[in-house]
CSV table of C-alpha atoms and ligand atoms in Angstrom, one decimal:
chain,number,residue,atom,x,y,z
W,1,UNK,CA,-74.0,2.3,-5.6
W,2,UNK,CA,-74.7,-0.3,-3.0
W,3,UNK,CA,-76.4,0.5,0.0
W,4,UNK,CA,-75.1,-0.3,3.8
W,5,UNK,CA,-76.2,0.9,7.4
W,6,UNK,CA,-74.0,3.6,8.3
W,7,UNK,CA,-72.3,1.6,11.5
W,8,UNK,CA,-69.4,1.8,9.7
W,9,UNK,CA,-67.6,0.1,6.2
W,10,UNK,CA,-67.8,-4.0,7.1
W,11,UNK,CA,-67.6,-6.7,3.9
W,12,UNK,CA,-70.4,-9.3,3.8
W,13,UNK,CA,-70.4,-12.3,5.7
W,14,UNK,CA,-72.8,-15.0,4.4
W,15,UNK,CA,-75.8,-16.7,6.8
W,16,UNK,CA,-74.8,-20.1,8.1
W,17,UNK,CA,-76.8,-23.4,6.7
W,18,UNK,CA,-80.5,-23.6,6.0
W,19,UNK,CA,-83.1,-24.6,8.3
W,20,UNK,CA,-84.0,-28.2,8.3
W,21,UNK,CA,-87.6,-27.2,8.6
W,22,UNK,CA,-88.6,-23.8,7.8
W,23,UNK,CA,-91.8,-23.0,9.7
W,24,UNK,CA,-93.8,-21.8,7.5
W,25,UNK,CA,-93.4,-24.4,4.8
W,26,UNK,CA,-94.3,-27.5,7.2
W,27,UNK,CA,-97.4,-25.3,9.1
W,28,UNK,CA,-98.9,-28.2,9.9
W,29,UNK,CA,-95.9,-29.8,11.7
W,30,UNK,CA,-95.3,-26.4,13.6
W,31,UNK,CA,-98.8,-26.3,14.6
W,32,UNK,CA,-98.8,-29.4,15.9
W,33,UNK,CA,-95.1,-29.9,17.6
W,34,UNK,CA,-93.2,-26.7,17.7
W,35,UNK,CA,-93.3,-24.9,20.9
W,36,UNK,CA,-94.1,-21.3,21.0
W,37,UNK,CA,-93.2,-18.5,23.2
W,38,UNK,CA,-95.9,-17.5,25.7
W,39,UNK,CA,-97.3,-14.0,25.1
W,40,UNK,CA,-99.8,-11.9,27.5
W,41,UNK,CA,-102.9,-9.9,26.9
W,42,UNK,CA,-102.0,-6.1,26.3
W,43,UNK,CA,-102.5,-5.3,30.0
W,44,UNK,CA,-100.2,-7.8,31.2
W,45,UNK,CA,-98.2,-6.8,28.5
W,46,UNK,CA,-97.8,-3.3,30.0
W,47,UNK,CA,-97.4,-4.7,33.6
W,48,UNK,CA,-94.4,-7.5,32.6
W,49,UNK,CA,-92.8,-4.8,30.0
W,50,UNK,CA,-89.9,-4.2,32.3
W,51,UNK,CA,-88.8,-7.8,33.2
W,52,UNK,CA,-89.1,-8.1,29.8
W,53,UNK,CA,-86.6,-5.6,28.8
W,54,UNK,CA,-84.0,-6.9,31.1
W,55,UNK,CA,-83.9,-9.7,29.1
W,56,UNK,CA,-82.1,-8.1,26.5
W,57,UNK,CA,-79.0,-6.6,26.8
W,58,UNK,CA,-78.3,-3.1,26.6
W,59,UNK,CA,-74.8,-1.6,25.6
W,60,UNK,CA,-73.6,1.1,27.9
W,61,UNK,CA,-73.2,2.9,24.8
W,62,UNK,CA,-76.8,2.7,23.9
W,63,UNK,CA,-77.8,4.7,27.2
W,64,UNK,CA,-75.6,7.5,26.6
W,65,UNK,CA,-76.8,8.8,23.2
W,66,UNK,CA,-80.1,10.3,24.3
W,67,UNK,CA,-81.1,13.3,22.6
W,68,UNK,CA,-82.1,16.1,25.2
W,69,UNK,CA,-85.2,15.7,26.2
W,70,UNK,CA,-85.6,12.1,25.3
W,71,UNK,CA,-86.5,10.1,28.8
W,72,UNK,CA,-85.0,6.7,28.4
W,73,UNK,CA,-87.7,5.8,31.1
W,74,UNK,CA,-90.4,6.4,28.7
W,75,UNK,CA,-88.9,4.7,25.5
W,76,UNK,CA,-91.1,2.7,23.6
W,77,UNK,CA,-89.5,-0.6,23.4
W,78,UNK,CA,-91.6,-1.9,20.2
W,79,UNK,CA,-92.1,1.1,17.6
W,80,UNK,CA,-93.9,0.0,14.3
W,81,UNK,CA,-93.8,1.6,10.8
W,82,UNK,CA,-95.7,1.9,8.1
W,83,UNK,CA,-93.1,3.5,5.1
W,84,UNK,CA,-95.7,5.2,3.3
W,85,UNK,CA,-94.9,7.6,0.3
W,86,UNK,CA,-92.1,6.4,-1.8
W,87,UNK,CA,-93.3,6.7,-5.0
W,88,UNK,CA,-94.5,9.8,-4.6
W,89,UNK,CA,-90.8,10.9,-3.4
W,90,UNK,CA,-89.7,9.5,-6.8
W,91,UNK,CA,-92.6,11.4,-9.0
W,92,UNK,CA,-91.8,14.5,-6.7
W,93,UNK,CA,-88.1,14.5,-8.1
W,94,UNK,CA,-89.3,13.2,-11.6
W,95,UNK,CA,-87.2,10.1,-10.5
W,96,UNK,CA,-88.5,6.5,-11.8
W,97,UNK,CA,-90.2,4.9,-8.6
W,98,UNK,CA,-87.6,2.5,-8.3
W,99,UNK,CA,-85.5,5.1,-7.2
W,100,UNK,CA,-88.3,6.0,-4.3
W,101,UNK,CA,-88.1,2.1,-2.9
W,102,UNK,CA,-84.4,2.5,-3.0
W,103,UNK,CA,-83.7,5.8,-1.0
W,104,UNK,CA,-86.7,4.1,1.2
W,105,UNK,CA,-84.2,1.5,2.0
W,106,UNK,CA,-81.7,4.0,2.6
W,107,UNK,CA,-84.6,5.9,5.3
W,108,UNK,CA,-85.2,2.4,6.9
W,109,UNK,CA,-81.4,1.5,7.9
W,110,UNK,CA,-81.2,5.4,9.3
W,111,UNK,CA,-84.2,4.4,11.4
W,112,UNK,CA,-82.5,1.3,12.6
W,113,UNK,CA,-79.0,2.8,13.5
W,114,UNK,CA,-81.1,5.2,15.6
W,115,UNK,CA,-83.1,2.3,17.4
W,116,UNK,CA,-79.8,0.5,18.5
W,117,UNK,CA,-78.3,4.2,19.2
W,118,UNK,CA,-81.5,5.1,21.3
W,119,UNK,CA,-82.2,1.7,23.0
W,120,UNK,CA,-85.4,0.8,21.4
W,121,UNK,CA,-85.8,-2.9,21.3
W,122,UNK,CA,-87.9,-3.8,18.4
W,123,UNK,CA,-89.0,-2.3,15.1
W,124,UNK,CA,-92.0,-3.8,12.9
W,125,UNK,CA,-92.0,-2.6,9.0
W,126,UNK,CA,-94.8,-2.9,7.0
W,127,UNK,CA,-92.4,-3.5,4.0
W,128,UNK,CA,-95.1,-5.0,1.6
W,129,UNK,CA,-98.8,-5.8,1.9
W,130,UNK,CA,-101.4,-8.8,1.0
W,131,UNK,CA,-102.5,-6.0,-1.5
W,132,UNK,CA,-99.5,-4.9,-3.1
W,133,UNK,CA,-98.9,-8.5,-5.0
W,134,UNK,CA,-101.7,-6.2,-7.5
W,135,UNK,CA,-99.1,-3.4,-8.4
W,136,UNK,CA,-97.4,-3.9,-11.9
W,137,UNK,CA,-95.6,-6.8,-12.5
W,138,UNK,CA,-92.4,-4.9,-13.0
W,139,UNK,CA,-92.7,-3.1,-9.3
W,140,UNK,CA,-93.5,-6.1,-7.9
W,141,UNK,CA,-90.3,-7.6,-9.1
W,142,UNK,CA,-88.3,-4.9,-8.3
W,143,UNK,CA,-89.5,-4.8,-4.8
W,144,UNK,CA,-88.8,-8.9,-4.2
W,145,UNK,CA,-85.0,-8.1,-5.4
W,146,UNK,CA,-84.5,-5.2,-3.2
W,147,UNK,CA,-85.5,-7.1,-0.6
W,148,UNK,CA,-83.1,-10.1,-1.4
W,149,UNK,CA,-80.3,-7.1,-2.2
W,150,UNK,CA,-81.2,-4.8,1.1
W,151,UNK,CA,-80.9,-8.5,3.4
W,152,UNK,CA,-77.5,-9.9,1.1
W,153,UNK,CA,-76.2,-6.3,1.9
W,154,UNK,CA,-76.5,-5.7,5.4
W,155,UNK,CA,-76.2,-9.8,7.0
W,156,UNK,CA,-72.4,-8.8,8.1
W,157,UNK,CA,-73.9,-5.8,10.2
W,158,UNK,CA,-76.4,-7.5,11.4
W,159,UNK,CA,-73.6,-10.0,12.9
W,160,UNK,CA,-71.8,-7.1,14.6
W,161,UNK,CA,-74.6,-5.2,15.4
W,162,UNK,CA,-76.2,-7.9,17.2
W,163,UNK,CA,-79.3,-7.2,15.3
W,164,UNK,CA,-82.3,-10.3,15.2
W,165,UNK,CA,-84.2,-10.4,11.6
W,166,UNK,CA,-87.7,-11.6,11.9
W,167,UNK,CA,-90.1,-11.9,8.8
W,168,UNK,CA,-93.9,-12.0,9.3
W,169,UNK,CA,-96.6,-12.5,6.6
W,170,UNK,CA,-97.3,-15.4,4.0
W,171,UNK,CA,-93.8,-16.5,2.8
W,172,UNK,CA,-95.2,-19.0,-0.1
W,173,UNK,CA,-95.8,-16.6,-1.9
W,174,UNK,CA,-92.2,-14.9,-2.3
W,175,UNK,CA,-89.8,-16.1,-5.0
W,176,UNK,CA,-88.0,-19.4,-3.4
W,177,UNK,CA,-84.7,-17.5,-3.3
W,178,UNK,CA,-86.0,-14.8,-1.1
W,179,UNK,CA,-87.8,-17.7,1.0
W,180,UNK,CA,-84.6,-19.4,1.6
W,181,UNK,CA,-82.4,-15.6,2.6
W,182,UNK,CA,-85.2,-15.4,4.9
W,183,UNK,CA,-85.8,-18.2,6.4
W,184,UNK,CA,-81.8,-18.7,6.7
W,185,UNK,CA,-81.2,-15.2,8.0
W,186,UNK,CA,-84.0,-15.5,11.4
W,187,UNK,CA,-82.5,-18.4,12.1
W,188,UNK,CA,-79.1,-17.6,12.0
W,189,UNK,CA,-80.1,-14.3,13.9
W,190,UNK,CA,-82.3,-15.4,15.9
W,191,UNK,CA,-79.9,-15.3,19.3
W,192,UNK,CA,-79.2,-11.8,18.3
W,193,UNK,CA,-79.9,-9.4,21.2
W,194,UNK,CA,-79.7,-5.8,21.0
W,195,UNK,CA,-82.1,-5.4,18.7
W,196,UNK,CA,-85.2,-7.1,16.2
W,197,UNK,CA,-85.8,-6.1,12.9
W,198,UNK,CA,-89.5,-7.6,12.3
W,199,UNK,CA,-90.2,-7.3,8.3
W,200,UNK,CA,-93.6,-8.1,7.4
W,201,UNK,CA,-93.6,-8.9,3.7
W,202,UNK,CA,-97.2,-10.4,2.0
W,203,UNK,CA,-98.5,-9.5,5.3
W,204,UNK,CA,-101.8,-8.1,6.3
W,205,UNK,CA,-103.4,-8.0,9.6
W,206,UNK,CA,-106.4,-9.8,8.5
W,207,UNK,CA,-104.0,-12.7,7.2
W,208,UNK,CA,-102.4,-12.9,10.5
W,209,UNK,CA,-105.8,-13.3,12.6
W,210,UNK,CA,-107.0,-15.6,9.9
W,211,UNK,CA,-103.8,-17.9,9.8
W,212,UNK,CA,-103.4,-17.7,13.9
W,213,UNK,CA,-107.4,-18.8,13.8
W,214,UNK,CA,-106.8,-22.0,11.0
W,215,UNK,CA,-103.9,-23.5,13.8
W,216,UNK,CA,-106.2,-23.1,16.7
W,217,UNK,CA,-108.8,-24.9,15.0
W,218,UNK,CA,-106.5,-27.7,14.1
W,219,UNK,CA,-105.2,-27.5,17.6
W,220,UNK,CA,-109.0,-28.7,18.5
W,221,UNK,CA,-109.2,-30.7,15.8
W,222,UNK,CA,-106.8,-33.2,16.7
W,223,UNK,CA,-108.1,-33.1,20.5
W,224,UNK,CA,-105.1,-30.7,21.8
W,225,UNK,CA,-107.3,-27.6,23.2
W,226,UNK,CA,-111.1,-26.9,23.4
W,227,UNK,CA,-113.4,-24.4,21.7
W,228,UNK,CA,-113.5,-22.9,25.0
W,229,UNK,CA,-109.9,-23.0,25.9
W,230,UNK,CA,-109.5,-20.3,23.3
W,231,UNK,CA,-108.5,-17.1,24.9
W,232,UNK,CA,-106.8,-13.7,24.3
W,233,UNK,CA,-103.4,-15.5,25.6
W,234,UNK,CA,-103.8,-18.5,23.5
W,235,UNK,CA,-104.2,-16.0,20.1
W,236,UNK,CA,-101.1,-14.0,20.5
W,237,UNK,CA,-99.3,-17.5,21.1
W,238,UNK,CA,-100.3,-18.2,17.5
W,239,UNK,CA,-99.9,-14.5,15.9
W,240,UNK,CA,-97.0,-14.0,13.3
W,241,UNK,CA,-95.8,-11.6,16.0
W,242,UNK,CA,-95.0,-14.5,18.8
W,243,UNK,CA,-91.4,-14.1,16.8
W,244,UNK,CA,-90.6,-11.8,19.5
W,245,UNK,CA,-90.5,-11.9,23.7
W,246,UNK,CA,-91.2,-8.1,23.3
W,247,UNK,CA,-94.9,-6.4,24.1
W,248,UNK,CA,-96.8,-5.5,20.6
W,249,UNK,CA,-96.1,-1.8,19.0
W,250,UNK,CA,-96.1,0.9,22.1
W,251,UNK,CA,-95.7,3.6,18.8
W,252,UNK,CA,-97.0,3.3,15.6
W,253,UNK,CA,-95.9,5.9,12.9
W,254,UNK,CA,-97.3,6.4,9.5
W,255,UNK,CA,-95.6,8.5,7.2
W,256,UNK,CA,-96.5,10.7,4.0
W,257,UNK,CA,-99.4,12.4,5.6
W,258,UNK,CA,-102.0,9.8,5.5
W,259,UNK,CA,-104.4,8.8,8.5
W,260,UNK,CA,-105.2,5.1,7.9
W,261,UNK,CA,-103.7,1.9,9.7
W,262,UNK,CA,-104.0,-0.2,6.2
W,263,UNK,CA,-104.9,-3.5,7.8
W,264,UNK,CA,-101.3,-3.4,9.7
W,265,UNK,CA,-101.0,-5.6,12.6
W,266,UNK,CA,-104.8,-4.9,13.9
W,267,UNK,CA,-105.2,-7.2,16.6
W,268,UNK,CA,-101.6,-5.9,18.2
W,269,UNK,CA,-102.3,-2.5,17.4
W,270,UNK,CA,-105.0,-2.1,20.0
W,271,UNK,CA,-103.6,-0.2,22.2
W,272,UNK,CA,-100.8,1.6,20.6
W,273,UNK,CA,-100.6,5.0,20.6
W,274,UNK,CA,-100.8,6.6,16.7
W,275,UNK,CA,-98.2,8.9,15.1
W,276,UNK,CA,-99.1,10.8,11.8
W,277,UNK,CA,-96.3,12.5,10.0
W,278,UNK,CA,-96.4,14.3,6.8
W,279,UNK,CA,-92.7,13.7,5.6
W,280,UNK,CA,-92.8,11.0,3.1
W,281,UNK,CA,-90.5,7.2,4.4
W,282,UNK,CA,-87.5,8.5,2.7
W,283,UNK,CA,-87.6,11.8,3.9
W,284,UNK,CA,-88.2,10.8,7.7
W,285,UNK,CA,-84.7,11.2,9.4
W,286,UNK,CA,-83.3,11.5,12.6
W,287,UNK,CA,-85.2,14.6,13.6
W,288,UNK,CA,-88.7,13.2,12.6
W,289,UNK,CA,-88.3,10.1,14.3
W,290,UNK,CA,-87.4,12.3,17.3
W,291,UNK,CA,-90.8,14.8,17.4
W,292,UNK,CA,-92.4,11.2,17.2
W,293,UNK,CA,-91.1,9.6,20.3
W,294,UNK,CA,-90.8,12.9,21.9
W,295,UNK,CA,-94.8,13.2,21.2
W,296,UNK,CA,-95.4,9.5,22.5
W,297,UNK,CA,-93.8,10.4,25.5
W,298,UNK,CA,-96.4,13.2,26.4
W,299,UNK,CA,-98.9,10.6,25.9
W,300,UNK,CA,-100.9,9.5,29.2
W,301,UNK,CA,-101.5,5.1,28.3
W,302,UNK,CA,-104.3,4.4,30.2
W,303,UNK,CA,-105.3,0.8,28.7
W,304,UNK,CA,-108.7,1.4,29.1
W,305,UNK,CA,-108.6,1.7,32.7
P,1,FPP,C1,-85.0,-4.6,2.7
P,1,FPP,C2,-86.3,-3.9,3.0
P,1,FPP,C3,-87.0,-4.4,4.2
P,1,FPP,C4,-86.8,-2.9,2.2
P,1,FPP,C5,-88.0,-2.1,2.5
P,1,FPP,C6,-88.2,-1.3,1.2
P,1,FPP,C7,-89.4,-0.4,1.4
P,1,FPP,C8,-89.2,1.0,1.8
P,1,FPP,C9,-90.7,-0.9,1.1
P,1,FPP,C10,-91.9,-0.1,1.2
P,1,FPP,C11,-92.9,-0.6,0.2
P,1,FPP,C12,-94.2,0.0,0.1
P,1,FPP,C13,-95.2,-0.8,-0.6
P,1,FPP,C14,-94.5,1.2,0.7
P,1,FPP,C15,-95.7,2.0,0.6
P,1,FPP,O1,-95.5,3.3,0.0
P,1,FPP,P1,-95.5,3.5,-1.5
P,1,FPP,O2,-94.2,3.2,-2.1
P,1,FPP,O3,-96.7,2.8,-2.1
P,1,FPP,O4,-95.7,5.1,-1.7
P,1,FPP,P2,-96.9,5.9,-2.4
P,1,FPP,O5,-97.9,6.0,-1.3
P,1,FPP,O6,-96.2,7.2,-2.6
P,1,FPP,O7,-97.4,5.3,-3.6
């Protein structure tokens, strides 16, 4: 059975044209020529969160579907995940673990429909890691066409839903066809408003700083910054996660009951505040995500101050 968010029944409308030159295929051109958006340190980040938010727009409808007891003046606008414990759904239900990536698919678009319901402004999945290229073979492939199927599926809702689709991580490495979806689908998304979908995919947080490092060494190699330019403020600008004009993660949740951030977005997950929850990704509904945010809202950020 295919899979679809539950918006409501729409038939697929395909991305417009390809990008004439995908960023991550020509990194030394965008190194050198493409401008990036600005981004602050984690304290301004905090200070400027507001204006930022105004920036996006936010359907009258989005206000009005608060749960009681949910503030809207204590959302998080950025919530990250990492979808832990889909294969051991599957071997709960003595289900081959395909079947676990698939209902986690299902979990994720839940997760969105509740972040455009609830007014959150950007969601971060860890949907496949630097180290999971070393799983079988066969899961590996699996995973790479249910990512191409889960992104063919859902493009018309993303249309109508007004959704932005970001993809972090090192691209090269995916299948050309999946490249191509991806690359095609940020950039025909990428005016999108009400809400980002960031996918990180061969992603790892040690990549990130590693890769955002290599341009600002070739930025003062060619004579564009100095060593000592180099600054918190100049890093984000060159962090996978300058796709988006939103702060880094104010929530991160981990599912399936394990305590450990997995290299996941390190350097932007310095001062987000840590959910644990023992329901494994495809079990994690609507009422989990809600003790989570409801949780993070009790929490007193203090930013090291
Ligand atoms: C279209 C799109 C973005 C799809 C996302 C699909 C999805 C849910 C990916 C998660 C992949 C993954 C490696 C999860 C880790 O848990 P695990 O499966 O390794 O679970 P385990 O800890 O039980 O082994």
């Amino acid at each position: 059975m295919p899979f679809s968010l539950h918006f409501s029944p729409t038939p697929l409308i395909t991305a417009p044209s390809p990008l004439s030159k995908p960023s991550f295929l020509v990194p030394y051109y965008h190194t050198l020529h493409a401008p990036k958006s600005p981004l602050c340190s984690s304290m301004e980040h905090a200070l400027t969160h507001q204006g930022k938010q105004e920036a996006f727009d936010l359907r009258p409808e989005d206000s009005q579907t608060l749960p009681l007891g949910l503030r809207r003046d204590a959302m998080p606008s950025h919530v990250a995940v990492i979808m832990d414990g889909n294969r051991r759904w599957a071997r709960l239900r003595d289900l081959p673990v395909r079947s676990g990536y698939e209902a986690g698919v299902e979990s994720l678009r839940k997760i969105v429909e509740i972040c455009c319901k609830w007014g959150i402004k950007v969601l971060s999945v860890f949907a496949f890691s630097s180290d999971n290229w070393f799983r079988p073979k066969v899961e590996v492939e699996f995973l790479m066409s249910l990512f191409e199927r889960g992104m063919q599926e859902d493009t018309g809702i993303f249309f109508r839903e007004n959704i932005r689709i970001s993809v972090i991580g090192d691209l090269t490495k995916l299948p050309k066809a999946l490249q191509e979806l991806m690359v095609n689908l940020e950039e025909a998304t990428k005016n999108n408003t009400r809400f980002q979908l960031i996918v990180a995919v061969s992603y790892s947080g040690h990549y990130d700083v590693v890769q955002a490092c290599q341009r600002l060494a070739l930025k003062a190699k060619c004579g564009l910054i100095e060593p000592s330019d180099i600054n918190v403020s100049l890093m984000e600008q060159e962090l996978e996660t300058n796709c988006t004009e939103f702060p880094h993660p104010d929530l991160l949740i981990r599912t399936s009951g394990e305590f450990r951030i997995s290299n996941f977005m390190l350097w932007q997950l310095a001062y987000t505040e840590l959910y644990f929850a023992q329901s494994l990704w495809p079990d994690f509904g609507e009422a989990e995500f809600l003790k989570a945010l409801l949780a993070f809202q009790q929490r007193q950020r203090r930013y090291g101050v």
